[in-house]
mmCIF file of C-alpha atoms in Angstrom:
data_model
loop_
_atom_site.group_PDB
_atom_site.id
_atom_site.type_symbol
_atom_site.label_atom_id
_atom_site.label_comp_id
_atom_site.label_asym_id
_atom_site.label_seq_id
_atom_site.Cartn_x
_atom_site.Cartn_y
_atom_site.Cartn_z
ATOM 1 C CA SER A 21 3.104 -3.560 6.214
ATOM 2 C CA SER A 22 -0.004 -5.690 6.238
ATOM 3 C CA GLN A 23 -3.352 -3.958 6.576
ATOM 4 C CA LYS A 24 -4.905 -7.175 7.847
ATOM 5 C CA GLY A 25 -3.748 -6.826 11.443
ATOM 6 C CA LEU A 26 -3.320 -3.699 13.521
ATOM 7 C CA TRP A 27 -1.906 -1.585 10.693
ATOM 8 C CA SER A 28 -4.265 0.530 8.576
ATOM 9 C CA GLU A 29 -3.724 3.186 5.942
ATOM 10 C CA PHE A 30 -4.434 5.805 8.636
ATOM 11 C CA GLY A 31 -2.459 4.407 11.580
ATOM 12 C CA ILE A 32 -2.506 1.582 14.124
ATOM 13 C CA ARG A 33 -5.951 0.209 14.958
ATOM 14 C CA SER A 34 -7.111 -0.206 18.548
ATOM 15 C CA LEU A 35 -7.938 -3.840 17.744
ATOM 16 C CA SER A 36 -6.743 -6.140 14.979
ATOM 17 C CA ILE A 37 -9.046 -6.549 12.007
ATOM 18 C CA GLN A 38 -8.516 -10.310 12.499
ATOM 19 C CA ASP A 39 -9.897 -10.297 16.051
ATOM 20 C CA LYS A 40 -13.413 -11.727 16.367
ATOM 21 C CA ALA A 41 -14.422 -8.672 18.459
ATOM 22 C CA TYR A 42 -13.410 -6.274 15.656
ATOM 23 C CA LYS A 43 -16.250 -3.780 15.029
ATOM 24 C CA VAL A 44 -18.690 -5.866 17.114
ATOM 25 C CA GLY A 45 -21.154 -4.313 19.539
ATOM 26 C CA LYS A 46 -22.558 -0.833 19.957
ATOM 27 C CA ASP A 47 -19.255 0.829 20.933
ATOM 28 C CA ARG A 48 -17.518 0.127 17.634
ATOM 29 C CA MET A 49 -15.171 3.074 17.912
ATOM 30 C CA PHE A 50 -13.332 1.178 20.644
ATOM 31 C CA THR A 51 -12.930 -2.007 18.615
ATOM 32 C CA GLY A 52 -10.767 -1.097 15.665
ATOM 33 C CA SER A 53 -10.700 2.676 15.263
ATOM 34 C CA VAL A 54 -7.429 4.557 14.895
ATOM 35 C CA TRP A 55 -6.889 6.554 18.105
ATOM 36 C CA VAL A 56 -4.377 9.406 18.083
ATOM 37 C CA ASP A 57 -3.156 8.612 21.609
ATOM 38 C CA ILE A 58 -2.441 4.945 20.807
ATOM 39 C CA ASN A 59 -0.501 5.996 17.725
ATOM 40 C CA TYR A 60 1.383 8.704 19.622
ATOM 41 C CA LEU A 61 2.409 6.238 22.328
ATOM 42 C CA THR A 62 3.462 3.687 19.701
ATOM 43 C CA LEU A 63 5.552 6.267 17.839
ATOM 44 C CA ARG A 64 7.075 7.558 21.075
ATOM 45 C CA ALA A 65 8.051 4.056 22.200
ATOM 46 C CA ILE A 66 9.641 3.258 18.841
ATOM 47 C CA LYS A 67 11.548 6.540 18.866
ATOM 48 C CA LEU A 68 12.785 6.185 22.458
ATOM 49 C CA HIS A 69 13.610 2.488 22.522
ATOM 50 C CA TYR A 70 14.124 1.117 19.012
ATOM 51 C CA LEU A 71 14.744 3.740 16.322
ATOM 52 C CA GLU A 72 18.460 4.184 16.938
ATOM 53 C CA LYS A 73 19.103 0.557 17.937
ATOM 54 C CA ASP A 74 17.407 -1.379 15.168
ATOM 55 C CA GLU A 75 17.346 -0.309 11.522
ATOM 56 C CA ARG A 76 14.149 -2.325 10.873
ATOM 57 C CA PHE A 77 12.077 0.141 12.889
ATOM 58 C CA LYS A 78 12.893 3.189 10.738
ATOM 59 C CA ASP A 79 10.430 2.333 7.964
ATOM 60 C CA ILE A 80 7.744 1.411 10.486
ATOM 61 C CA TYR A 81 8.254 4.639 12.409
ATOM 62 C CA PHE A 82 8.288 6.975 9.425
ATOM 63 C CA ASN A 83 5.413 5.243 7.595
ATOM 64 C CA LEU A 84 3.215 5.275 10.704
ATOM 65 C CA ARG A 85 4.110 8.882 11.486
ATOM 66 C CA LYS A 86 3.322 9.969 7.925
ATOM 67 C CA ALA A 87 -0.003 8.098 7.850
ATOM 68 C CA VAL A 88 -1.250 9.599 11.112
ATOM 69 C CA ILE A 89 -0.060 13.154 10.454
ATOM 70 C CA ASN A 90 -1.407 13.211 6.884
ATOM 71 C CA ASN A 91 -4.872 12.051 7.912
ATOM 72 C CA VAL A 92 -5.132 14.255 11.012
ATOM 73 C CA CYS A 93 -3.955 17.359 9.127
ATOM 74 C CA GLN A 94 -6.180 16.758 6.080
ATOM 75 C CA LEU A 95 -9.272 16.469 8.250
ATOM 76 C CA LYS A 96 -8.234 19.452 10.375
ATOM 77 C CA GLU A 97 -7.981 21.552 7.240
ATOM 78 C CA ARG A 98 -11.267 20.231 5.843
ATOM 79 C CA ASP A 99 -13.373 20.243 9.041
ATOM 80 C CA GLY A 100 -11.621 22.884 11.118
ATOM 81 C CA TYR A 101 -10.811 20.749 14.152
ATOM 82 C CA PHE A 102 -8.975 17.653 15.369
ATOM 83 C CA TYR A 103 -10.625 14.320 16.162
ATOM 84 C CA ARG A 104 -9.562 11.907 18.892
ATOM 85 C CA ASN A 105 -10.175 8.843 16.734
ATOM 86 C CA TYR A 106 -10.599 7.979 13.091
ATOM 87 C CA HIS A 107 -12.306 5.246 11.104
ATOM 88 C CA ASP A 108 -9.692 2.632 10.305
ATOM 89 C CA GLN A 109 -10.918 1.967 6.769
ATOM 90 C CA ASN A 110 -11.757 5.422 5.411
ATOM 91 C CA GLY A 111 -9.932 7.785 7.799
ATOM 92 C CA GLU A 112 -13.022 9.825 8.668
ATOM 93 C CA GLY A 113 -13.073 11.522 12.064
ATOM 94 C CA LEU A 114 -15.280 9.781 14.623
ATOM 95 C CA GLY A 115 -15.037 11.795 17.788
#
C-alpha cells in the first residue's frame, strides 16, 4: 500500500497527500488527518460489501484495521483517552 495517497501508517487520510489542498489553510486537521469515523466507515464498507466476495480486499482490510487499532490503543494507554483524529504522519492525537 502506497503512503503517497490516502493511505498512511496510521490509517486512511481525510485527503490525499497528493492533493494541492493537503495541509493548506488554518483548519489543517480537516485536510489530511486520520479520522476514526472515516476509517470505521471504510472498514465497515469493506467488511459488508467486499471482504467475502473479493480476496484482494483481505490484506487491505486487515492492514487498515491493525494500523488504526494499534495507534488508537497506544495513545489511549499513553494519554488516558481516545482522540477523534490523528496526525497522518506521526500518529499523534489531534482532537
